[in-house]
mmCIF file of N, CA and C in Angstrom:
data_model
loop_
_atom_site.group_PDB
_atom_site.id
_atom_site.type_symbol
_atom_site.label_atom_id
_atom_site.label_comp_id
_atom_site.label_asym_id
_atom_site.label_seq_id
_atom_site.Cartn_x
_atom_site.Cartn_y
_atom_site.Cartn_z
ATOM 1 N N UNK A 1 224.190 -8.795 28.954
ATOM 2 C CA UNK A 1 225.035 -9.777 29.562
ATOM 3 C C UNK A 1 224.401 -11.161 29.396
ATOM 4 N N UNK A 2 225.103 -12.051 28.800
ATOM 5 C CA UNK A 2 224.575 -13.400 28.628
ATOM 6 C C UNK A 2 225.045 -14.282 29.772
ATOM 7 N N UNK A 3 224.192 -15.188 30.112
ATOM 8 C CA UNK A 3 224.509 -16.094 31.204
ATOM 9 C C UNK A 3 225.074 -17.386 30.630
ATOM 10 N N UNK A 4 226.229 -17.789 31.121
ATOM 11 C CA UNK A 4 226.844 -19.032 30.660
ATOM 12 C C UNK A 4 226.412 -20.183 31.557
ATOM 13 N N UNK A 5 226.321 -21.336 30.952
ATOM 14 C CA UNK A 5 225.971 -22.541 31.716
ATOM 15 C C UNK A 5 227.254 -23.135 32.304
ATOM 16 N N UNK A 6 227.568 -22.711 33.481
ATOM 17 C CA UNK A 6 228.765 -23.205 34.147
ATOM 18 C C UNK A 6 228.380 -24.288 35.159
ATOM 19 N N UNK A 7 229.241 -25.256 35.326
ATOM 20 C CA UNK A 7 228.943 -26.265 36.356
ATOM 21 C C UNK A 7 229.067 -25.638 37.747
ATOM 22 N N UNK A 8 228.184 -26.029 38.612
ATOM 23 C CA UNK A 8 228.237 -25.545 39.982
ATOM 24 C C UNK A 8 229.262 -26.357 40.758
ATOM 25 N N UNK A 9 229.790 -25.753 41.789
ATOM 26 C CA UNK A 9 230.686 -26.502 42.652
ATOM 27 C C UNK A 9 229.860 -27.553 43.393
ATOM 28 N N UNK A 10 230.504 -28.614 43.870
ATOM 29 C CA UNK A 10 229.738 -29.671 44.531
ATOM 30 C C UNK A 10 228.931 -29.120 45.703
ATOM 31 N N UNK A 11 227.660 -29.321 45.651
ATOM 32 C CA UNK A 11 226.775 -28.865 46.698
ATOM 33 C C UNK A 11 226.609 -29.982 47.724
ATOM 34 N N UNK A 12 226.288 -29.612 48.944
ATOM 35 C CA UNK A 12 226.165 -30.585 50.017
ATOM 36 C C UNK A 12 225.154 -31.676 49.673
ATOM 37 N N UNK A 13 224.113 -31.333 48.950
ATOM 38 C CA UNK A 13 223.061 -32.299 48.654
ATOM 39 C C UNK A 13 223.457 -33.301 47.564
ATOM 40 N N UNK A 14 224.439 -32.976 46.728
ATOM 41 C CA UNK A 14 224.825 -33.916 45.678
ATOM 42 C C UNK A 14 226.213 -34.501 45.896
ATOM 43 N N UNK A 15 226.932 -33.963 46.861
ATOM 44 C CA UNK A 15 228.282 -34.420 47.157
ATOM 45 C C UNK A 15 228.209 -35.700 47.977
ATOM 46 N N UNK A 16 228.976 -36.708 47.615
ATOM 47 C CA UNK A 16 229.013 -37.961 48.374
ATOM 48 C C UNK A 16 230.069 -37.833 49.465
ATOM 49 N N UNK A 17 229.609 -37.790 50.712
ATOM 50 C CA UNK A 17 230.499 -37.604 51.847
ATOM 51 C C UNK A 17 231.298 -38.874 52.116
ATOM 52 N N UNK A 18 232.602 -38.758 52.317
ATOM 53 C CA UNK A 18 233.382 -39.936 52.707
ATOM 54 C C UNK A 18 232.987 -40.369 54.119
ATOM 55 N N UNK A 19 233.098 -41.657 54.394
ATOM 56 C CA UNK A 19 232.731 -42.187 55.699
ATOM 57 C C UNK A 19 233.520 -41.504 56.808
ATOM 58 N N UNK A 20 234.776 -41.207 56.556
ATOM 59 C CA UNK A 20 235.602 -40.566 57.572
ATOM 60 C C UNK A 20 235.059 -39.184 57.932
ATOM 61 N N UNK A 21 234.552 -38.445 56.968
ATOM 62 C CA UNK A 21 233.985 -37.121 57.245
ATOM 63 C C UNK A 21 232.713 -37.256 58.072
ATOM 64 N N UNK A 22 231.893 -38.234 57.742
ATOM 65 C CA UNK A 22 230.661 -38.466 58.503
ATOM 66 C C UNK A 22 230.997 -38.847 59.940
ATOM 67 N N UNK A 23 231.995 -39.711 60.107
ATOM 68 C CA UNK A 23 232.392 -40.128 61.456
ATOM 69 C C UNK A 23 232.939 -38.945 62.252
ATOM 70 N N UNK A 24 233.674 -38.065 61.609
ATOM 71 C CA UNK A 24 234.211 -36.891 62.291
ATOM 72 C C UNK A 24 233.099 -35.964 62.754
ATOM 73 N N UNK A 25 232.131 -35.733 61.890
ATOM 74 C CA UNK A 25 230.993 -34.881 62.250
ATOM 75 C C UNK A 25 230.191 -35.524 63.372
ATOM 76 N N UNK A 26 229.968 -36.833 63.278
ATOM 77 C CA UNK A 26 229.203 -37.526 64.312
ATOM 78 C C UNK A 26 229.939 -37.527 65.654
ATOM 79 N N UNK A 27 231.263 -37.567 65.624
ATOM 80 C CA UNK A 27 232.046 -37.523 66.863
ATOM 81 C C UNK A 27 231.806 -36.194 67.573
ATOM 82 N N UNK A 28 231.767 -35.122 66.809
ATOM 83 C CA UNK A 28 231.508 -33.813 67.398
ATOM 84 C C UNK A 28 230.069 -33.715 67.906
ATOM 85 N N UNK A 29 229.123 -34.208 67.119
ATOM 86 C CA UNK A 29 227.716 -34.153 67.519
ATOM 87 C C UNK A 29 227.481 -34.976 68.781
ATOM 88 N N UNK A 30 228.058 -36.172 68.853
ATOM 89 C CA UNK A 30 227.852 -37.003 70.038
ATOM 90 C C UNK A 30 228.489 -36.367 71.273
ATOM 91 N N UNK A 31 229.575 -35.638 71.096
ATOM 92 C CA UNK A 31 230.163 -34.919 72.224
ATOM 93 C C UNK A 31 229.221 -33.859 72.770
ATOM 94 N N UNK A 32 228.576 -33.124 71.877
ATOM 95 C CA UNK A 32 227.612 -32.103 72.298
ATOM 96 C C UNK A 32 226.388 -32.754 72.937
ATOM 97 N N UNK A 33 225.906 -33.844 72.343
ATOM 98 C CA UNK A 33 224.742 -34.550 72.885
ATOM 99 C C UNK A 33 225.036 -35.075 74.284
ATOM 100 N N UNK A 34 226.234 -35.624 74.488
ATOM 101 C CA UNK A 34 226.580 -36.129 75.814
ATOM 102 C C UNK A 34 226.705 -34.999 76.831
ATOM 103 N N UNK A 35 227.137 -33.829 76.406
ATOM 104 C CA UNK A 35 227.181 -32.683 77.304
ATOM 105 C C UNK A 35 225.780 -32.295 77.742
ATOM 106 N N UNK A 36 224.846 -32.251 76.802
ATOM 107 C CA UNK A 36 223.449 -31.955 77.141
ATOM 108 C C UNK A 36 222.884 -33.044 78.055
ATOM 109 N N UNK A 37 223.237 -34.291 77.808
ATOM 110 C CA UNK A 37 222.795 -35.386 78.664
ATOM 111 C C UNK A 37 223.370 -35.287 80.061
ATOM 112 N N UNK A 38 224.598 -34.826 80.167
ATOM 113 C CA UNK A 38 225.195 -34.608 81.477
ATOM 114 C C UNK A 38 224.451 -33.537 82.261
ATOM 115 N N UNK A 39 224.007 -32.494 81.564
ATOM 116 C CA UNK A 39 223.210 -31.450 82.209
ATOM 117 C C UNK A 39 221.893 -32.039 82.712
ATOM 118 N N UNK A 40 221.273 -32.893 81.915
ATOM 119 C CA UNK A 40 220.029 -33.550 82.340
ATOM 120 C C UNK A 40 220.242 -34.409 83.585
ATOM 121 N N UNK A 41 221.332 -35.162 83.599
ATOM 122 C CA UNK A 41 221.603 -36.012 84.752
ATOM 123 C C UNK A 41 221.882 -35.190 86.003
ATOM 124 N N UNK A 42 222.604 -34.085 85.866
ATOM 125 C CA UNK A 42 222.858 -33.209 87.007
ATOM 126 C C UNK A 42 221.550 -32.616 87.505
ATOM 127 N N UNK A 43 220.653 -32.240 86.586
ATOM 128 C CA UNK A 43 219.342 -31.716 86.972
ATOM 129 C C UNK A 43 218.559 -32.759 87.761
ATOM 130 N N UNK A 44 218.633 -34.003 87.320
ATOM 131 C CA UNK A 44 217.948 -35.109 87.998
ATOM 132 C C UNK A 44 218.490 -35.281 89.426
ATOM 133 N N UNK A 45 219.815 -35.302 89.554
ATOM 134 C CA UNK A 45 220.427 -35.438 90.878
ATOM 135 C C UNK A 45 220.157 -34.215 91.753
ATOM 136 N N UNK A 46 220.195 -33.045 91.159
ATOM 137 C CA UNK A 46 219.939 -31.815 91.902
ATOM 138 C C UNK A 46 218.504 -31.782 92.421
ATOM 139 N N UNK A 47 217.580 -32.298 91.633
ATOM 140 C CA UNK A 47 216.181 -32.344 92.054
ATOM 141 C C UNK A 47 216.024 -33.206 93.302
ATOM 142 N N UNK A 48 216.835 -34.238 93.425
ATOM 143 C CA UNK A 48 216.763 -35.092 94.609
ATOM 144 C C UNK A 48 217.198 -34.351 95.864
ATOM 145 N N UNK A 49 218.081 -33.377 95.695
ATOM 146 C CA UNK A 49 218.558 -32.641 96.865
ATOM 147 C C UNK A 49 217.682 -31.437 97.211
ATOM 148 N N UNK A 50 216.784 -31.044 96.313
ATOM 149 C CA UNK A 50 215.943 -29.871 96.568
ATOM 150 C C UNK A 50 214.738 -30.248 97.421
ATOM 151 N N UNK A 51 213.908 -31.132 96.920
ATOM 152 C CA UNK A 51 212.733 -31.572 97.684
ATOM 153 C C UNK A 51 212.195 -32.855 97.076
ATOM 154 N N UNK A 52 211.389 -33.526 97.870
ATOM 155 C CA UNK A 52 210.802 -34.784 97.405
ATOM 156 C C UNK A 52 209.814 -34.589 96.273
ATOM 157 N N UNK A 53 209.014 -33.533 96.343
ATOM 158 C CA UNK A 53 208.018 -33.307 95.291
ATOM 159 C C UNK A 53 208.675 -32.881 93.976
ATOM 160 N N UNK A 54 209.737 -32.076 94.074
ATOM 161 C CA UNK A 54 210.456 -31.664 92.866
ATOM 162 C C UNK A 54 211.137 -32.873 92.227
ATOM 163 N N UNK A 55 211.717 -33.728 93.080
ATOM 164 C CA UNK A 55 212.348 -34.939 92.548
ATOM 165 C C UNK A 55 211.315 -35.843 91.893
ATOM 166 N N UNK A 56 210.147 -35.977 92.488
ATOM 167 C CA UNK A 56 209.099 -36.815 91.899
ATOM 168 C C UNK A 56 208.700 -36.322 90.516
ATOM 169 N N UNK A 57 208.634 -34.978 90.367
ATOM 170 C CA UNK A 57 208.273 -34.417 89.059
ATOM 171 C C UNK A 57 209.363 -34.689 88.024
ATOM 172 N N UNK A 58 210.614 -34.429 88.396
ATOM 173 C CA UNK A 58 211.733 -34.647 87.464
ATOM 174 C C UNK A 58 211.909 -36.138 87.199
ATOM 175 N N UNK A 59 211.779 -36.955 88.237
ATOM 176 C CA UNK A 59 211.918 -38.396 88.074
ATOM 177 C C UNK A 59 210.816 -38.947 87.170
ATOM 178 N N UNK A 60 209.613 -38.403 87.305
ATOM 179 C CA UNK A 60 208.526 -38.824 86.424
ATOM 180 C C UNK A 60 208.825 -38.532 84.970
ATOM 181 N N UNK A 61 209.449 -37.387 84.720
ATOM 182 C CA UNK A 61 209.829 -37.032 83.346
ATOM 183 C C UNK A 61 210.960 -37.921 82.840
ATOM 184 N N UNK A 62 211.969 -38.128 83.673
ATOM 185 C CA UNK A 62 213.147 -38.882 83.232
ATOM 186 C C UNK A 62 212.866 -40.374 83.078
ATOM 187 N N UNK A 63 211.866 -40.892 83.779
ATOM 188 C CA UNK A 63 211.553 -42.318 83.667
ATOM 189 C C UNK A 63 210.336 -42.574 82.778
ATOM 190 N N UNK A 64 209.855 -41.533 82.112
ATOM 191 C CA UNK A 64 208.750 -41.702 81.171
ATOM 192 C C UNK A 64 209.269 -42.310 79.868
ATOM 193 N N UNK A 65 208.369 -42.551 78.951
ATOM 194 C CA UNK A 65 208.762 -43.096 77.647
ATOM 195 C C UNK A 65 209.705 -42.126 76.925
ATOM 196 N N UNK A 66 209.400 -40.840 77.006
ATOM 197 C CA UNK A 66 210.273 -39.830 76.373
ATOM 198 C C UNK A 66 211.641 -39.829 77.040
ATOM 199 N N UNK A 67 211.647 -39.892 78.376
ATOM 200 C CA UNK A 67 212.918 -39.941 79.094
ATOM 201 C C UNK A 67 213.728 -41.175 78.758
ATOM 202 N N UNK A 68 213.039 -42.305 78.617
ATOM 203 C CA UNK A 68 213.727 -43.541 78.237
ATOM 204 C C UNK A 68 214.340 -43.430 76.841
ATOM 205 N N UNK A 69 213.616 -42.807 75.925
ATOM 206 C CA UNK A 69 214.158 -42.625 74.571
ATOM 207 C C UNK A 69 215.356 -41.682 74.577
ATOM 208 N N UNK A 70 215.285 -40.635 75.399
ATOM 209 C CA UNK A 70 216.424 -39.715 75.516
ATOM 210 C C UNK A 70 217.634 -40.456 76.071
ATOM 211 N N UNK A 71 217.426 -41.256 77.112
ATOM 212 C CA UNK A 71 218.535 -42.018 77.694
ATOM 213 C C UNK A 71 219.092 -43.051 76.708
ATOM 214 N N UNK A 72 218.226 -43.642 75.906
ATOM 215 C CA UNK A 72 218.675 -44.580 74.883
ATOM 216 C C UNK A 72 219.541 -43.855 73.846
ATOM 217 N N UNK A 73 219.111 -42.665 73.450
ATOM 218 C CA UNK A 73 219.911 -41.864 72.524
ATOM 219 C C UNK A 73 221.250 -41.459 73.120
ATOM 220 N N UNK A 74 221.254 -41.129 74.415
ATOM 221 C CA UNK A 74 222.510 -40.789 75.084
ATOM 222 C C UNK A 74 223.445 -41.983 75.150
ATOM 223 N N UNK A 75 222.889 -43.161 75.359
ATOM 224 C CA UNK A 75 223.713 -44.373 75.365
ATOM 225 C C UNK A 75 224.318 -44.626 73.993
ATOM 226 N N UNK A 76 223.528 -44.443 72.943
ATOM 227 C CA UNK A 76 224.050 -44.612 71.579
ATOM 228 C C UNK A 76 225.153 -43.598 71.307
ATOM 229 N N UNK A 77 224.966 -42.359 71.756
ATOM 230 C CA UNK A 77 225.989 -41.323 71.571
ATOM 231 C C UNK A 77 227.261 -41.683 72.328
ATOM 232 N N UNK A 78 227.106 -42.197 73.540
ATOM 233 C CA UNK A 78 228.270 -42.590 74.334
ATOM 234 C C UNK A 78 229.042 -43.721 73.668
ATOM 235 N N UNK A 79 228.327 -44.723 73.157
ATOM 236 C CA UNK A 79 228.990 -45.853 72.488
ATOM 237 C C UNK A 79 229.763 -45.393 71.261
ATOM 238 N N UNK A 80 229.137 -44.541 70.452
ATOM 239 C CA UNK A 80 229.816 -44.052 69.250
ATOM 240 C C UNK A 80 231.024 -43.199 69.622
ATOM 241 N N UNK A 81 230.853 -42.299 70.565
ATOM 242 C CA UNK A 81 231.939 -41.397 70.954
ATOM 243 C C UNK A 81 233.101 -42.180 71.563
ATOM 244 N N UNK A 82 232.798 -43.219 72.332
ATOM 245 C CA UNK A 82 233.831 -44.052 72.938
ATOM 246 C C UNK A 82 234.658 -44.778 71.877
ATOM 247 N N UNK A 83 233.970 -45.455 70.953
ATOM 248 C CA UNK A 83 234.682 -46.219 69.922
ATOM 249 C C UNK A 83 235.473 -45.305 68.992
ATOM 250 N N UNK A 84 234.892 -44.182 68.630
ATOM 251 C CA UNK A 84 235.601 -43.255 67.761
ATOM 252 C C UNK A 84 236.749 -42.581 68.514
ATOM 253 N N UNK A 85 236.599 -42.406 69.809
ATOM 254 C CA UNK A 85 237.686 -41.846 70.617
ATOM 255 C C UNK A 85 238.886 -42.767 70.664
ATOM 256 N N UNK A 86 238.640 -44.073 70.711
ATOM 257 C CA UNK A 86 239.745 -45.040 70.670
ATOM 258 C C UNK A 86 240.488 -44.907 69.345
ATOM 259 N N UNK A 87 239.745 -44.719 68.279
ATOM 260 C CA UNK A 87 240.359 -44.543 66.955
ATOM 261 C C UNK A 87 241.237 -43.293 66.946
ATOM 262 N N UNK A 88 240.773 -42.228 67.565
ATOM 263 C CA UNK A 88 241.561 -41.007 67.639
ATOM 264 C C UNK A 88 242.810 -41.203 68.495
ATOM 265 N N UNK A 89 242.703 -41.986 69.557
ATOM 266 C CA UNK A 89 243.879 -42.265 70.382
ATOM 267 C C UNK A 89 244.929 -43.036 69.587
ATOM 268 N N UNK A 90 244.485 -43.961 68.743
ATOM 269 C CA UNK A 90 245.425 -44.705 67.896
ATOM 270 C C UNK A 90 246.079 -43.746 66.905
ATOM 271 N N UNK A 91 245.305 -42.828 66.352
ATOM 272 C CA UNK A 91 245.866 -41.842 65.431
ATOM 273 C C UNK A 91 246.903 -40.964 66.123
ATOM 274 N N UNK A 92 246.697 -40.683 67.408
ATOM 275 C CA UNK A 92 247.645 -39.840 68.143
ATOM 276 C C UNK A 92 249.022 -40.478 68.245
ATOM 277 N N UNK A 93 249.102 -41.792 68.077
ATOM 278 C CA UNK A 93 250.398 -42.463 68.091
ATOM 279 C C UNK A 93 251.080 -42.416 66.726
ATOM 280 N N UNK A 94 250.364 -41.906 65.718
ATOM 281 C CA UNK A 94 250.921 -41.820 64.370
ATOM 282 C C UNK A 94 250.597 -43.023 63.508
ATOM 283 N N UNK A 95 249.789 -43.924 64.022
ATOM 284 C CA UNK A 95 249.425 -45.130 63.268
ATOM 285 C C UNK A 95 248.062 -44.963 62.616
ATOM 286 N N UNK A 96 247.848 -45.681 61.529
ATOM 287 C CA UNK A 96 246.534 -45.753 60.897
ATOM 288 C C UNK A 96 246.089 -44.494 60.183
ATOM 289 N N UNK A 97 247.016 -43.732 59.651
ATOM 290 C CA UNK A 97 246.671 -42.467 59.010
ATOM 291 C C UNK A 97 246.601 -42.552 57.492
ATOM 292 N N UNK A 98 246.860 -43.725 56.926
ATOM 293 C CA UNK A 98 246.741 -43.899 55.478
ATOM 294 C C UNK A 98 245.279 -43.940 55.056
ATOM 295 N N UNK A 99 245.033 -43.721 53.782
ATOM 296 C CA UNK A 99 243.654 -43.678 53.279
ATOM 297 C C UNK A 99 242.894 -44.970 53.561
ATOM 298 N N UNK A 100 243.510 -46.096 53.272
ATOM 299 C CA UNK A 100 242.835 -47.379 53.497
ATOM 300 C C UNK A 100 242.633 -47.639 54.985
ATOM 301 N N UNK A 101 243.638 -47.280 55.798
ATOM 302 C CA UNK A 101 243.538 -47.487 57.243
ATOM 303 C C UNK A 101 242.439 -46.627 57.859
ATOM 304 N N UNK A 102 242.307 -45.403 57.371
ATOM 305 C CA UNK A 102 241.279 -44.499 57.901
ATOM 306 C C UNK A 102 239.890 -45.038 57.575
ATOM 307 N N UNK A 103 239.707 -45.515 56.362
ATOM 308 C CA UNK A 103 238.411 -46.085 55.976
ATOM 309 C C UNK A 103 238.116 -47.346 56.788
ATOM 310 N N UNK A 104 239.112 -48.200 56.946
ATOM 311 C CA UNK A 104 238.934 -49.423 57.721
ATOM 312 C C UNK A 104 238.618 -49.106 59.181
ATOM 313 N N UNK A 105 239.346 -48.164 59.764
ATOM 314 C CA UNK A 105 239.091 -47.828 61.169
ATOM 315 C C UNK A 105 237.730 -47.157 61.341
ATOM 316 N N UNK A 106 237.261 -46.449 60.322
ATOM 317 C CA UNK A 106 235.913 -45.872 60.384
ATOM 318 C C UNK A 106 234.872 -46.976 60.453
ATOM 319 N N UNK A 107 235.034 -47.978 59.617
ATOM 320 C CA UNK A 107 234.084 -49.101 59.601
ATOM 321 C C UNK A 107 234.143 -49.898 60.900
ATOM 322 N N UNK A 108 235.356 -50.129 61.401
ATOM 323 C CA UNK A 108 235.505 -50.869 62.651
ATOM 324 C C UNK A 108 234.884 -50.085 63.804
ATOM 325 N N UNK A 109 235.118 -48.792 63.832
ATOM 326 C CA UNK A 109 234.563 -47.945 64.892
ATOM 327 C C UNK A 109 233.038 -47.926 64.846
ATOM 328 N N UNK A 110 232.490 -47.804 63.666
ATOM 329 C CA UNK A 110 231.036 -47.784 63.515
ATOM 330 C C UNK A 110 230.430 -49.131 63.919
ATOM 331 N N UNK A 111 231.034 -50.213 63.433
ATOM 332 C CA UNK A 111 230.553 -51.545 63.811
ATOM 333 C C UNK A 111 230.714 -51.813 65.297
ATOM 334 N N UNK A 112 231.842 -51.381 65.846
ATOM 335 C CA UNK A 112 232.084 -51.564 67.274
ATOM 336 C C UNK A 112 231.086 -50.818 68.128
ATOM 337 N N UNK A 113 230.719 -49.621 67.704
ATOM 338 C CA UNK A 113 229.746 -48.856 68.484
ATOM 339 C C UNK A 113 228.363 -49.505 68.433
ATOM 340 N N UNK A 114 227.993 -50.060 67.291
ATOM 341 C CA UNK A 114 226.702 -50.759 67.184
ATOM 342 C C UNK A 114 226.719 -52.015 68.054
ATOM 343 N N UNK A 115 227.811 -52.773 68.011
ATOM 344 C CA UNK A 115 227.917 -53.987 68.817
ATOM 345 C C UNK A 115 227.914 -53.652 70.307
ATOM 346 N N UNK A 116 228.679 -52.626 70.698
ATOM 347 C CA UNK A 116 228.726 -52.205 72.098
ATOM 348 C C UNK A 116 227.345 -51.785 72.587
ATOM 349 N N UNK A 117 226.630 -51.011 71.765
ATOM 350 C CA UNK A 117 225.280 -50.583 72.109
ATOM 351 C C UNK A 117 224.365 -51.783 72.297
ATOM 352 N N UNK A 118 224.429 -52.734 71.370
ATOM 353 C CA UNK A 118 223.562 -53.918 71.443
ATOM 354 C C UNK A 118 223.890 -54.768 72.676
ATOM 355 N N UNK A 119 225.161 -54.918 72.978
ATOM 356 C CA UNK A 119 225.550 -55.715 74.144
ATOM 357 C C UNK A 119 225.052 -55.057 75.433
ATOM 358 N N UNK A 120 225.198 -53.751 75.533
ATOM 359 C CA UNK A 120 224.728 -53.047 76.740
ATOM 360 C C UNK A 120 223.221 -53.175 76.881
ATOM 361 N N UNK A 121 222.492 -53.045 75.785
ATOM 362 C CA UNK A 121 221.038 -53.155 75.836
ATOM 363 C C UNK A 121 220.622 -54.583 76.211
ATOM 364 N N UNK A 122 221.270 -55.580 75.619
ATOM 365 C CA UNK A 122 220.873 -56.965 75.869
ATOM 366 C C UNK A 122 221.268 -57.432 77.269
ATOM 367 N N UNK A 123 222.431 -57.004 77.743
ATOM 368 C CA UNK A 123 222.904 -57.435 79.062
ATOM 369 C C UNK A 123 222.216 -56.623 80.160
ATOM 370 N N UNK A 124 222.063 -55.319 79.930
ATOM 371 C CA UNK A 124 221.493 -54.427 80.959
ATOM 372 C C UNK A 124 220.056 -54.554 81.009
#
């Protein structure tokens, strides 16, 4: 049996992902990340109701450098998910579903999430 040199189907590593596909995947990922962050916040609040020493331990973790980075990541996820959610709400009305509109709304959503994140960080 001889082996023929056939082209492979596009592999994930060589395929150029459209921006809309990346935004869709990131919307799902940020939703999961925010769910995990919600669990962390509930744990933090629950620790306050259990005892003072337990709250001090959890509060020490949540206000540490690692905790601050986690909260910063959760804020970035929230900003992206919010802006992309607005885009999905516009799509639900039947508007902006053309190829050019989808690409434009992807860029606007991505830029809006970066701007929203920066404004919250600078103001807060």
